[in-house]
Amino acid sequence: MPGLLDKRLWIVSGKGGVGKTTVAAALALASVRAGRRTLVCEVNTQERVSRFLELPEAGPEVKKLEENLWAVDVRPQESMREYGLMVLRFETLYKTVFENRLVRYFLRFIPSLQELVLLGKILFHLQEKLPDGRWKYDTVVLDAPATGHAISFLNVPQVLLQTVPPGPMTREALKMRDLLVDPSVTAAVLVALPEEMPVNEALELHSALRDRVHIRTHAAVLNQAFPQRFTEADLEALSGCPELQAVAKAHHDRASQAVLAGTKLERNLHAPVYTVPRLFVPRFGRDAVETVMGHLQTLVTGGAGA
């Protein structure tokens, strides 16, 4: 299986609470370790990637956190200003148009404008180049919104192309859509827990991305999976100690559940599934993220799922 290093935009999503931000942070670190200039984007949320990596917050403007790693929290107000300046070119003209109270009132009624400028900012950074012609960022990791919002967020260019008359906005939307659907540029990584609802949501997200947004699922990550440590023979051997047997059986059942979840994902996604074991740590910080990164190394560099 080709690794993510063959792509430039890595979209990470899944049901809320499954650890997609942890996976995004781990993938960003893996990209940095591969020597790639890496930008990790969070979308209008309380920043967590920088906190997990024990680094200062980035804020709404791209900020270098460490060597080869940049971050940004993409927010509507700042993105609207950047979008306006990119389209109108001149700041005085931007202020005349976008900071006019009447114009701002009517802007609220343009369908999906907020999502458009948020996504537009991310894809603008994806296409930035250095003076020597190289990409400014070799990898852009998008910690996308959770399942339902992710679909509507990523589908904004297509919606605008279908609903807005031809003009500057639809030209921007067409450029954005072409980047998102290009399999040589973009890859989706879906994150799930070894539980029925997160797995089903990952499968629903996969179908929606494929059918509505036309983004290919590159791989899935089964997070917080219990490894198999106890066999049926082990459980039988512990029959003389009911307390220990109960603990071992609970672990055995959780591990079996993880196997079933991984199998269901593989069969329905037709993509590799990479397993990250549940970590028992007193504090979730950079060391934990680097441990997760180790389990996802073949996802980045290429190889079969674990």
PDB file of C-alpha atoms in Angstrom:
ATOM      1  CA  MET A   1       0.000   0.000   0.000  1.00  0.00           C
ATOM      2  CA  PRO A   2       1.494   3.398  -0.958  1.00  0.00           C
ATOM      3  CA  GLY A   3       2.075   5.667   2.013  1.00  0.00           C
ATOM      4  CA  LEU A   4       0.679   9.088   2.716  1.00  0.00           C
ATOM      5  CA  LEU A   5       3.985  10.610   1.644  1.00  0.00           C
ATOM      6  CA  ASP A   6       2.693  10.233  -1.922  1.00  0.00           C
ATOM      7  CA  LYS A   7      -0.015  12.829  -1.102  1.00  0.00           C
ATOM      8  CA  ARG A   8       0.134  16.439   0.118  1.00  0.00           C
ATOM      9  CA  LEU A   9      -3.253  16.979   1.795  1.00  0.00           C
ATOM     10  CA  TRP A  10      -4.069  14.512   4.587  1.00  0.00           C
ATOM     11  CA  ILE A  11      -7.662  14.842   5.824  1.00  0.00           C
ATOM     12  CA  VAL A  12      -8.313  13.229   9.214  1.00  0.00           C
ATOM     13  CA  SER A  13     -11.897  12.780  10.400  1.00  0.00           C
ATOM     14  CA  GLY A  14     -14.262  10.510  12.317  1.00  0.00           C
ATOM     15  CA  LYS A  15     -16.899  10.591  15.020  1.00  0.00           C
ATOM     16  CA  GLY A  16     -16.281  13.130  17.765  1.00  0.00           C
ATOM     17  CA  GLY A  17     -14.275  11.684  20.645  1.00  0.00           C
ATOM     18  CA  VAL A  18     -12.493   8.924  18.712  1.00  0.00           C
ATOM     19  CA  GLY A  19      -9.077  10.612  18.868  1.00  0.00           C
ATOM     20  CA  LYS A  20      -8.853  12.157  15.408  1.00  0.00           C
ATOM     21  CA  THR A  21      -6.856  15.138  16.725  1.00  0.00           C
ATOM     22  CA  THR A  22      -4.377  12.744  18.341  1.00  0.00           C
ATOM     23  CA  VAL A  23      -4.030  10.918  15.023  1.00  0.00           C
ATOM     24  CA  ALA A  24      -3.645  14.230  13.141  1.00  0.00           C
ATOM     25  CA  ALA A  25      -0.884  15.318  15.549  1.00  0.00           C
ATOM     26  CA  ALA A  26       0.862  11.948  15.224  1.00  0.00           C
ATOM     27  CA  LEU A  27       0.697  12.054  11.415  1.00  0.00           C
ATOM     28  CA  ALA A  28       2.054  15.606  11.408  1.00  0.00           C
ATOM     29  CA  LEU A  29       5.018  14.486  13.526  1.00  0.00           C
ATOM     30  CA  ALA A  30       5.616  11.549  11.192  1.00  0.00           C
ATOM     31  CA  SER A  31       5.634  13.919   8.222  1.00  0.00           C
ATOM     32  CA  VAL A  32       8.153  16.152   9.999  1.00  0.00           C
ATOM     33  CA  ARG A  33      10.345  13.130  10.790  1.00  0.00           C
ATOM     34  CA  ALA A  34      10.308  12.313   7.075  1.00  0.00           C
ATOM     35  CA  GLY A  35      11.909  15.718   6.452  1.00  0.00           C
ATOM     36  CA  ARG A  36       8.788  17.392   5.071  1.00  0.00           C
ATOM     37  CA  ARG A  37       7.741  20.956   5.783  1.00  0.00           C
ATOM     38  CA  THR A  38       4.415  20.315   7.488  1.00  0.00           C
ATOM     39  CA  LEU A  39       1.401  22.511   8.276  1.00  0.00           C
ATOM     40  CA  VAL A  40      -1.304  21.160  10.595  1.00  0.00           C
ATOM     41  CA  CYS A  41      -4.688  22.923  10.405  1.00  0.00           C
ATOM     42  CA  GLU A  42      -7.448  22.896  12.993  1.00  0.00           C
ATOM     43  CA  VAL A  43     -10.831  24.376  12.063  1.00  0.00           C
ATOM     44  CA  ASN A  44     -12.439  27.006  14.275  1.00  0.00           C
ATOM     45  CA  THR A  45     -11.947  25.139  17.529  1.00  0.00           C
ATOM     46  CA  GLN A  46     -10.058  25.261  20.783  1.00  0.00           C
ATOM     47  CA  GLU A  47      -6.542  24.253  19.797  1.00  0.00           C
ATOM     48  CA  ARG A  48      -5.434  20.821  20.943  1.00  0.00           C
ATOM     49  CA  VAL A  49      -2.668  19.771  18.564  1.00  0.00           C
ATOM     50  CA  SER A  50      -0.195  22.266  20.015  1.00  0.00           C
ATOM     51  CA  ARG A  51      -1.232  21.275  23.544  1.00  0.00           C
ATOM     52  CA  PHE A  52      -0.750  17.570  22.830  1.00  0.00           C
ATOM     53  CA  LEU A  53       2.711  18.353  21.419  1.00  0.00           C
ATOM     54  CA  GLU A  54       3.496  20.572  24.423  1.00  0.00           C
ATOM     55  CA  LEU A  55       4.081  23.592  22.198  1.00  0.00           C
ATOM     56  CA  PRO A  56       2.676  27.162  22.244  1.00  0.00           C
ATOM     57  CA  GLU A  57      -0.708  27.764  20.616  1.00  0.00           C
ATOM     58  CA  ALA A  58      -0.616  28.913  17.010  1.00  0.00           C
ATOM     59  CA  GLY A  59      -3.736  31.086  16.792  1.00  0.00           C
ATOM     60  CA  PRO A  60      -5.475  32.179  13.563  1.00  0.00           C
ATOM     61  CA  GLU A  61      -2.251  32.971  11.685  1.00  0.00           C
ATOM     62  CA  VAL A  62       0.242  30.342  10.568  1.00  0.00           C
ATOM     63  CA  LYS A  63       2.901  29.982  13.244  1.00  0.00           C
ATOM     64  CA  LYS A  64       6.087  27.942  13.274  1.00  0.00           C
ATOM     65  CA  LEU A  65       6.061  25.619  16.278  1.00  0.00           C
ATOM     66  CA  GLU A  66       9.385  23.857  15.702  1.00  0.00           C
ATOM     67  CA  GLU A  67      11.675  22.844  12.865  1.00  0.00           C
ATOM     68  CA  ASN A  68       9.584  21.864   9.814  1.00  0.00           C
ATOM     69  CA  LEU A  69       6.298  22.136  11.748  1.00  0.00           C
ATOM     70  CA  TRP A  70       3.745  24.963  11.440  1.00  0.00           C
ATOM     71  CA  ALA A  71       0.194  25.178  12.757  1.00  0.00           C
ATOM     72  CA  VAL A  72      -2.901  27.350  12.384  1.00  0.00           C
ATOM     73  CA  ASP A  73      -6.401  27.444  13.849  1.00  0.00           C
ATOM     74  CA  VAL A  74      -8.507  28.498  10.876  1.00  0.00           C
ATOM     75  CA  ARG A  75     -11.209  30.896  12.116  1.00  0.00           C
ATOM     76  CA  PRO A  76     -14.041  32.591  10.166  1.00  0.00           C
ATOM     77  CA  GLN A  77     -13.328  36.281  10.809  1.00  0.00           C
ATOM     78  CA  GLU A  78      -9.619  36.158  10.003  1.00  0.00           C
ATOM     79  CA  SER A  79     -10.199  33.810   7.066  1.00  0.00           C
ATOM     80  CA  MET A  80     -12.844  36.135   5.638  1.00  0.00           C
ATOM     81  CA  ARG A  81     -10.354  38.990   5.680  1.00  0.00           C
ATOM     82  CA  GLU A  82      -7.645  36.895   4.017  1.00  0.00           C
ATOM     83  CA  TYR A  83     -10.106  35.617   1.420  1.00  0.00           C
ATOM     84  CA  GLY A  84     -11.266  39.156   0.669  1.00  0.00           C
ATOM     85  CA  LEU A  85      -7.695  40.378   0.266  1.00  0.00           C
ATOM     86  CA  MET A  86      -6.826  37.445  -1.997  1.00  0.00           C
ATOM     87  CA  VAL A  87      -9.827  38.145  -4.240  1.00  0.00           C
ATOM     88  CA  LEU A  88      -9.848  41.950  -4.135  1.00  0.00           C
ATOM     89  CA  ARG A  89      -6.039  42.294  -3.910  1.00  0.00           C
ATOM     90  CA  PHE A  90      -6.060  45.720  -2.241  1.00  0.00           C
ATOM     91  CA  GLU A  91      -6.667  46.278   1.471  1.00  0.00           C
ATOM     92  CA  THR A  92      -8.411  49.610   0.968  1.00  0.00           C
ATOM     93  CA  LEU A  93     -10.856  47.991  -1.435  1.00  0.00           C
ATOM     94  CA  TYR A  94     -11.351  45.118   1.021  1.00  0.00           C
ATOM     95  CA  LYS A  95     -12.234  47.553   3.805  1.00  0.00           C
ATOM     96  CA  THR A  96     -14.636  49.413   1.527  1.00  0.00           C
ATOM     97  CA  VAL A  97     -16.459  46.195   0.600  1.00  0.00           C
ATOM     98  CA  PHE A  98     -16.135  43.624   3.382  1.00  0.00           C
ATOM     99  CA  GLU A  99     -16.127  46.013   6.339  1.00  0.00           C
ATOM    100  CA  ASN A 100     -19.210  47.838   5.122  1.00  0.00           C
ATOM    101  CA  ARG A 101     -22.033  47.051   7.586  1.00  0.00           C
ATOM    102  CA  LEU A 102     -24.643  46.610   4.866  1.00  0.00           C
ATOM    103  CA  VAL A 103     -22.398  44.304   2.829  1.00  0.00           C
ATOM    104  CA  ARG A 104     -21.560  42.249   5.905  1.00  0.00           C
ATOM    105  CA  TYR A 105     -25.271  41.866   6.605  1.00  0.00           C
ATOM    106  CA  PHE A 106     -25.943  40.451   3.141  1.00  0.00           C
ATOM    107  CA  LEU A 107     -22.842  38.248   3.242  1.00  0.00           C
ATOM    108  CA  ARG A 108     -24.559  36.223   5.950  1.00  0.00           C
ATOM    109  CA  PHE A 109     -27.092  35.045   3.369  1.00  0.00           C
ATOM    110  CA  ILE A 110     -24.562  33.712   0.853  1.00  0.00           C
ATOM    111  CA  PRO A 111     -24.833  29.908   1.210  1.00  0.00           C
ATOM    112  CA  SER A 112     -21.851  28.269   2.901  1.00  0.00           C
ATOM    113  CA  LEU A 113     -19.683  31.403   2.653  1.00  0.00           C
ATOM    114  CA  GLN A 114     -18.107  30.818   6.064  1.00  0.00           C
ATOM    115  CA  GLU A 115     -17.154  27.229   5.215  1.00  0.00           C
ATOM    116  CA  LEU A 116     -15.906  28.382   1.812  1.00  0.00           C
ATOM    117  CA  VAL A 117     -13.443  30.877   3.267  1.00  0.00           C
ATOM    118  CA  LEU A 118     -12.258  28.428   5.937  1.00  0.00           C
ATOM    119  CA  LEU A 119     -11.616  25.724   3.366  1.00  0.00           C
ATOM    120  CA  GLY A 120     -10.243  28.303   0.942  1.00  0.00           C
ATOM    121  CA  LYS A 121      -7.606  29.413   3.435  1.00  0.00           C
ATOM    122  CA  ILE A 122      -6.462  25.821   3.996  1.00  0.00           C
ATOM    123  CA  LEU A 123      -6.219  25.098   0.284  1.00  0.00           C
ATOM    124  CA  PHE A 124      -4.494  28.443  -0.315  1.00  0.00           C
ATOM    125  CA  HIS A 125      -1.710  27.316   2.041  1.00  0.00           C
ATOM    126  CA  LEU A 126      -1.595  23.967   0.234  1.00  0.00           C
ATOM    127  CA  GLN A 127      -0.718  25.799  -2.983  1.00  0.00           C
ATOM    128  CA  GLU A 128       1.741  28.334  -1.526  1.00  0.00           C
ATOM    129  CA  LYS A 129       5.227  28.212  -3.002  1.00  0.00           C
ATOM    130  CA  LEU A 130       8.670  29.368  -1.940  1.00  0.00           C
ATOM    131  CA  PRO A 131      10.651  31.825  -4.104  1.00  0.00           C
ATOM    132  CA  ASP A 132      12.583  28.901  -5.631  1.00  0.00           C
ATOM    133  CA  GLY A 133       9.354  27.262  -6.809  1.00  0.00           C
ATOM    134  CA  ARG A 134       9.147  24.494  -4.213  1.00  0.00           C
ATOM    135  CA  TRP A 135       6.009  23.971  -2.192  1.00  0.00           C
ATOM    136  CA  LYS A 136       6.021  26.052   0.975  1.00  0.00           C
ATOM    137  CA  TYR A 137       4.454  23.093   2.779  1.00  0.00           C
ATOM    138  CA  ASP A 138       5.142  19.575   1.555  1.00  0.00           C
ATOM    139  CA  THR A 139       2.327  18.241   3.738  1.00  0.00           C
ATOM    140  CA  VAL A 140      -0.872  19.859   4.996  1.00  0.00           C
ATOM    141  CA  VAL A 141      -2.601  17.830   7.719  1.00  0.00           C
ATOM    142  CA  LEU A 142      -6.238  18.862   8.150  1.00  0.00           C
ATOM    143  CA  ASP A 143      -7.787  17.942  11.485  1.00  0.00           C
ATOM    144  CA  ALA A 144     -11.233  18.063   9.915  1.00  0.00           C
ATOM    145  CA  PRO A 145     -14.528  18.507  11.762  1.00  0.00           C
ATOM    146  CA  ALA A 146     -16.335  15.413  13.033  1.00  0.00           C
ATOM    147  CA  THR A 147     -18.311  13.154  10.683  1.00  0.00           C
ATOM    148  CA  GLY A 148     -21.472  15.089   9.787  1.00  0.00           C
ATOM    149  CA  HIS A 149     -19.858  18.517   9.713  1.00  0.00           C
ATOM    150  CA  ALA A 150     -16.868  17.133   7.798  1.00  0.00           C
ATOM    151  CA  ILE A 151     -19.099  16.029   4.937  1.00  0.00           C
ATOM    152  CA  SER A 152     -20.848  19.407   4.612  1.00  0.00           C
ATOM    153  CA  PHE A 153     -17.544  21.270   5.086  1.00  0.00           C
ATOM    154  CA  LEU A 154     -15.694  19.368   2.359  1.00  0.00           C
ATOM    155  CA  ASN A 155     -18.718  19.393   0.038  1.00  0.00           C
ATOM    156  CA  VAL A 156     -19.011  23.201   0.027  1.00  0.00           C
ATOM    157  CA  PRO A 157     -17.234  23.709  -3.334  1.00  0.00           C
ATOM    158  CA  GLN A 158     -19.577  21.229  -5.043  1.00  0.00           C
ATOM    159  CA  VAL A 159     -22.662  22.828  -3.463  1.00  0.00           C
ATOM    160  CA  LEU A 160     -21.597  26.292  -4.621  1.00  0.00           C
ATOM    161  CA  LEU A 161     -20.928  25.061  -8.146  1.00  0.00           C
ATOM    162  CA  GLN A 162     -24.496  23.734  -8.242  1.00  0.00           C
ATOM    163  CA  THR A 163     -26.244  26.723  -6.669  1.00  0.00           C
ATOM    164  CA  VAL A 164     -24.307  29.942  -7.344  1.00  0.00           C
ATOM    165  CA  PRO A 165     -24.246  31.643 -10.792  1.00  0.00           C
ATOM    166  CA  PRO A 166     -20.872  31.636 -12.618  1.00  0.00           C
ATOM    167  CA  GLY A 167     -18.464  34.244 -11.310  1.00  0.00           C
ATOM    168  CA  PRO A 168     -15.429  34.721  -9.068  1.00  0.00           C
ATOM    169  CA  MET A 169     -16.872  32.589  -6.257  1.00  0.00           C
ATOM    170  CA  THR A 170     -17.618  29.629  -8.508  1.00  0.00           C
ATOM    171  CA  ARG A 171     -14.155  29.871 -10.082  1.00  0.00           C
ATOM    172  CA  GLU A 172     -12.638  29.617  -6.595  1.00  0.00           C
ATOM    173  CA  ALA A 173     -14.962  26.741  -5.757  1.00  0.00           C
ATOM    174  CA  LEU A 174     -13.921  24.869  -8.908  1.00  0.00           C
ATOM    175  CA  LYS A 175     -10.229  25.188  -8.030  1.00  0.00           C
ATOM    176  CA  MET A 176     -10.933  23.954  -4.506  1.00  0.00           C
ATOM    177  CA  ARG A 177     -13.027  21.008  -5.661  1.00  0.00           C
ATOM    178  CA  ASP A 178     -10.366  19.945  -8.162  1.00  0.00           C
ATOM    179  CA  LEU A 179      -7.737  19.834  -5.402  1.00  0.00           C
ATOM    180  CA  LEU A 180      -9.977  17.866  -3.045  1.00  0.00           C
ATOM    181  CA  VAL A 181     -10.949  15.195  -5.574  1.00  0.00           C
ATOM    182  CA  ASP A 182      -7.446  14.731  -7.012  1.00  0.00           C
ATOM    183  CA  PRO A 183      -6.229  11.362  -5.615  1.00  0.00           C
ATOM    184  CA  SER A 184      -2.614  12.323  -6.299  1.00  0.00           C
ATOM    185  CA  VAL A 185      -2.995  15.264  -3.901  1.00  0.00           C
ATOM    186  CA  THR A 186      -5.617  14.365  -1.292  1.00  0.00           C
ATOM    187  CA  ALA A 187      -6.126  11.361   0.992  1.00  0.00           C
ATOM    188  CA  ALA A 188      -8.681  10.806   3.749  1.00  0.00           C
ATOM    189  CA  VAL A 189      -7.787   8.961   6.944  1.00  0.00           C
ATOM    190  CA  LEU A 190     -10.831   7.869   8.957  1.00  0.00           C
ATOM    191  CA  VAL A 191     -10.531   7.296  12.699  1.00  0.00           C
ATOM    192  CA  ALA A 192     -12.746   4.988  14.774  1.00  0.00           C
ATOM    193  CA  LEU A 193     -12.854   3.277  18.136  1.00  0.00           C
ATOM    194  CA  PRO A 194     -13.461  -0.497  18.420  1.00  0.00           C
ATOM    195  CA  GLU A 195     -17.144   0.116  19.162  1.00  0.00           C
ATOM    196  CA  GLU A 196     -20.249  -0.256  17.007  1.00  0.00           C
ATOM    197  CA  MET A 197     -21.276   3.403  16.688  1.00  0.00           C
ATOM    198  CA  PRO A 198     -17.831   4.892  15.818  1.00  0.00           C
ATOM    199  CA  VAL A 199     -17.219   2.097  13.290  1.00  0.00           C
ATOM    200  CA  ASN A 200     -20.616   2.657  11.662  1.00  0.00           C
ATOM    201  CA  GLU A 201     -20.012   6.416  11.505  1.00  0.00           C
ATOM    202  CA  ALA A 202     -16.621   5.817   9.860  1.00  0.00           C
ATOM    203  CA  LEU A 203     -18.328   3.658   7.227  1.00  0.00           C
ATOM    204  CA  GLU A 204     -21.014   6.307   6.671  1.00  0.00           C
ATOM    205  CA  LEU A 205     -18.335   8.975   6.332  1.00  0.00           C
ATOM    206  CA  HIS A 206     -16.466   6.810   3.828  1.00  0.00           C
ATOM    207  CA  SER A 207     -19.614   6.400   1.714  1.00  0.00           C
ATOM    208  CA  ALA A 208     -20.427  10.116   1.826  1.00  0.00           C
ATOM    209  CA  LEU A 209     -16.882  11.147   0.936  1.00  0.00           C
ATOM    210  CA  ARG A 210     -16.876   8.697  -1.963  1.00  0.00           C
ATOM    211  CA  ASP A 211     -20.345   9.409  -3.347  1.00  0.00           C
ATOM    212  CA  ARG A 212     -20.906  13.099  -2.547  1.00  0.00           C
ATOM    213  CA  VAL A 213     -17.461  14.665  -2.234  1.00  0.00           C
ATOM    214  CA  HIS A 214     -15.454  12.205  -4.379  1.00  0.00           C
ATOM    215  CA  ILE A 215     -12.571  11.996  -1.907  1.00  0.00           C
ATOM    216  CA  ARG A 216     -10.872   8.624  -1.635  1.00  0.00           C
ATOM    217  CA  THR A 217     -10.415   6.893   1.719  1.00  0.00           C
ATOM    218  CA  HIS A 218      -6.733   6.065   1.938  1.00  0.00           C
ATOM    219  CA  ALA A 219      -6.846   4.173   5.240  1.00  0.00           C
ATOM    220  CA  ALA A 220      -8.563   3.873   8.602  1.00  0.00           C
ATOM    221  CA  VAL A 221      -7.122   4.037  12.097  1.00  0.00           C
ATOM    222  CA  LEU A 222      -8.663   1.854  14.801  1.00  0.00           C
ATOM    223  CA  ASN A 223      -7.764   3.782  17.924  1.00  0.00           C
ATOM    224  CA  GLN A 224      -7.592   2.616  21.554  1.00  0.00           C
ATOM    225  CA  ALA A 225      -7.743  -1.070  20.649  1.00  0.00           C
ATOM    226  CA  PHE A 226      -7.000  -3.652  23.347  1.00  0.00           C
ATOM    227  CA  PRO A 227      -4.317  -6.110  22.162  1.00  0.00           C
ATOM    228  CA  GLN A 228      -4.984  -9.840  22.494  1.00  0.00           C
ATOM    229  CA  ARG A 229      -3.132 -11.110  25.557  1.00  0.00           C
ATOM    230  CA  PHE A 230      -5.302 -13.867  27.015  1.00  0.00           C
ATOM    231  CA  THR A 231      -6.356 -17.068  25.258  1.00  0.00           C
ATOM    232  CA  GLU A 232      -9.272 -19.295  26.204  1.00  0.00           C
ATOM    233  CA  ALA A 233      -6.697 -21.604  27.794  1.00  0.00           C
ATOM    234  CA  ASP A 234      -5.417 -18.714  29.907  1.00  0.00           C
ATOM    235  CA  LEU A 235      -8.938 -17.978  31.119  1.00  0.00           C
ATOM    236  CA  GLU A 236      -9.455 -21.633  32.008  1.00  0.00           C
ATOM    237  CA  ALA A 237      -6.168 -21.695  33.907  1.00  0.00           C
ATOM    238  CA  LEU A 238      -7.378 -18.764  36.024  1.00  0.00           C
ATOM    239  CA  SER A 239     -10.588 -20.523  37.062  1.00  0.00           C
ATOM    240  CA  GLY A 240      -9.223 -20.988  40.577  1.00  0.00           C
ATOM    241  CA  CYS A 241      -8.947 -17.206  41.013  1.00  0.00           C
ATOM    242  CA  PRO A 242     -12.295 -15.674  40.021  1.00  0.00           C
ATOM    243  CA  GLU A 243     -11.129 -12.065  40.481  1.00  0.00           C
ATOM    244  CA  LEU A 244      -8.178 -12.447  38.125  1.00  0.00           C
ATOM    245  CA  GLN A 245     -10.256 -14.487  35.709  1.00  0.00           C
ATOM    246  CA  ALA A 246     -12.865 -11.703  35.538  1.00  0.00           C
ATOM    247  CA  VAL A 247     -10.192  -9.099  34.744  1.00  0.00           C
ATOM    248  CA  ALA A 248      -8.601 -11.345  32.107  1.00  0.00           C
ATOM    249  CA  LYS A 249     -11.984 -12.117  30.541  1.00  0.00           C
ATOM    250  CA  ALA A 250     -12.894  -8.419  30.328  1.00  0.00           C
ATOM    251  CA  HIS A 251      -9.585  -7.747  28.543  1.00  0.00           C
ATOM    252  CA  HIS A 252     -10.116 -10.784  26.285  1.00  0.00           C
ATOM    253  CA  ASP A 253     -13.601  -9.581  25.321  1.00  0.00           C
ATOM    254  CA  ARG A 254     -12.385  -6.037  24.536  1.00  0.00           C
ATOM    255  CA  ALA A 255      -9.585  -7.463  22.404  1.00  0.00           C
ATOM    256  CA  SER A 256     -12.041  -9.674  20.523  1.00  0.00           C
ATOM    257  CA  GLN A 257     -14.259  -6.643  19.958  1.00  0.00           C
ATOM    258  CA  ALA A 258     -11.298  -4.790  18.431  1.00  0.00           C
ATOM    259  CA  VAL A 259     -10.620  -7.674  16.046  1.00  0.00           C
ATOM    260  CA  LEU A 260     -14.244  -7.683  14.891  1.00  0.00           C
ATOM    261  CA  ALA A 261     -14.226  -3.893  14.459  1.00  0.00           C
ATOM    262  CA  GLY A 262     -11.020  -3.997  12.400  1.00  0.00           C
ATOM    263  CA  THR A 263     -12.399  -6.772  10.214  1.00  0.00           C
ATOM    264  CA  LYS A 264     -15.638  -4.858   9.591  1.00  0.00           C
ATOM    265  CA  LEU A 265     -13.719  -1.739   8.600  1.00  0.00           C
ATOM    266  CA  GLU A 266     -11.409  -3.612   6.215  1.00  0.00           C
ATOM    267  CA  ARG A 267     -14.238  -5.475   4.500  1.00  0.00           C
ATOM    268  CA  ASN A 268     -16.341  -2.381   3.925  1.00  0.00           C
ATOM    269  CA  LEU A 269     -13.698   0.262   3.249  1.00  0.00           C
ATOM    270  CA  HIS A 270     -11.511  -1.872   0.985  1.00  0.00           C
ATOM    271  CA  ALA A 271      -8.622   0.031   2.544  1.00  0.00           C
ATOM    272  CA  PRO A 272      -5.988  -0.920   5.130  1.00  0.00           C
ATOM    273  CA  VAL A 273      -6.724  -0.487   8.828  1.00  0.00           C
ATOM    274  CA  TYR A 274      -3.949   0.561  11.194  1.00  0.00           C
ATOM    275  CA  THR A 275      -4.390  -0.294  14.864  1.00  0.00           C
ATOM    276  CA  VAL A 276      -3.294   1.957  17.708  1.00  0.00           C
ATOM    277  CA  PRO A 277      -3.436   0.245  21.125  1.00  0.00           C
ATOM    278  CA  ARG A 278      -5.058   1.878  24.093  1.00  0.00           C
ATOM    279  CA  LEU A 279      -2.452   3.807  26.063  1.00  0.00           C
ATOM    280  CA  PHE A 280      -2.540   3.878  29.838  1.00  0.00           C
ATOM    281  CA  VAL A 281      -0.619   7.012  30.734  1.00  0.00           C
ATOM    282  CA  PRO A 282      -1.003   9.433  33.662  1.00  0.00           C
ATOM    283  CA  ARG A 283      -0.944  12.436  31.297  1.00  0.00           C
ATOM    284  CA  PHE A 284      -1.526  12.574  27.581  1.00  0.00           C
ATOM    285  CA  GLY A 285       1.285  14.653  26.083  1.00  0.00           C
ATOM    286  CA  ARG A 286       4.008  14.552  23.481  1.00  0.00           C
ATOM    287  CA  ASP A 287       5.411  11.187  24.559  1.00  0.00           C
ATOM    288  CA  ALA A 288       1.987   9.618  24.037  1.00  0.00           C
ATOM    289  CA  VAL A 289       1.600  11.263  20.609  1.00  0.00           C
ATOM    290  CA  GLU A 290       5.024   9.949  19.585  1.00  0.00           C
ATOM    291  CA  THR A 291       3.956   6.462  20.689  1.00  0.00           C
ATOM    292  CA  VAL A 292       0.878   6.755  18.475  1.00  0.00           C
ATOM    293  CA  MET A 293       3.132   7.997  15.663  1.00  0.00           C
ATOM    294  CA  GLY A 294       5.197   4.824  15.946  1.00  0.00           C
ATOM    295  CA  HIS A 295       2.116   2.687  15.341  1.00  0.00           C
ATOM    296  CA  LEU A 296       1.216   4.748  12.258  1.00  0.00           C
ATOM    297  CA  GLN A 297       4.659   4.790  10.653  1.00  0.00           C
ATOM    298  CA  THR A 298       3.751   2.357   7.876  1.00  0.00           C
ATOM    299  CA  LEU A 299       0.608   4.391   7.127  1.00  0.00           C
ATOM    300  CA  VAL A 300       2.895   7.315   6.334  1.00  0.00           C
ATOM    301  CA  THR A 301       5.789   5.551   4.612  1.00  0.00           C
ATOM    302  CA  GLY A 302       3.822   2.713   2.992  1.00  0.00           C
ATOM    303  CA  GLY A 303       2.990  -0.870   3.917  1.00  0.00           C
ATOM    304  CA  ALA A 304       0.182  -3.094   5.063  1.00  0.00           C
ATOM    305  CA  GLY A 305      -2.133  -2.179   7.914  1.00  0.00           C
ATOM    306  CA  ALA A 306      -1.381  -3.569  11.359  1.00  0.00           C
TER     307      ALA A 306
END
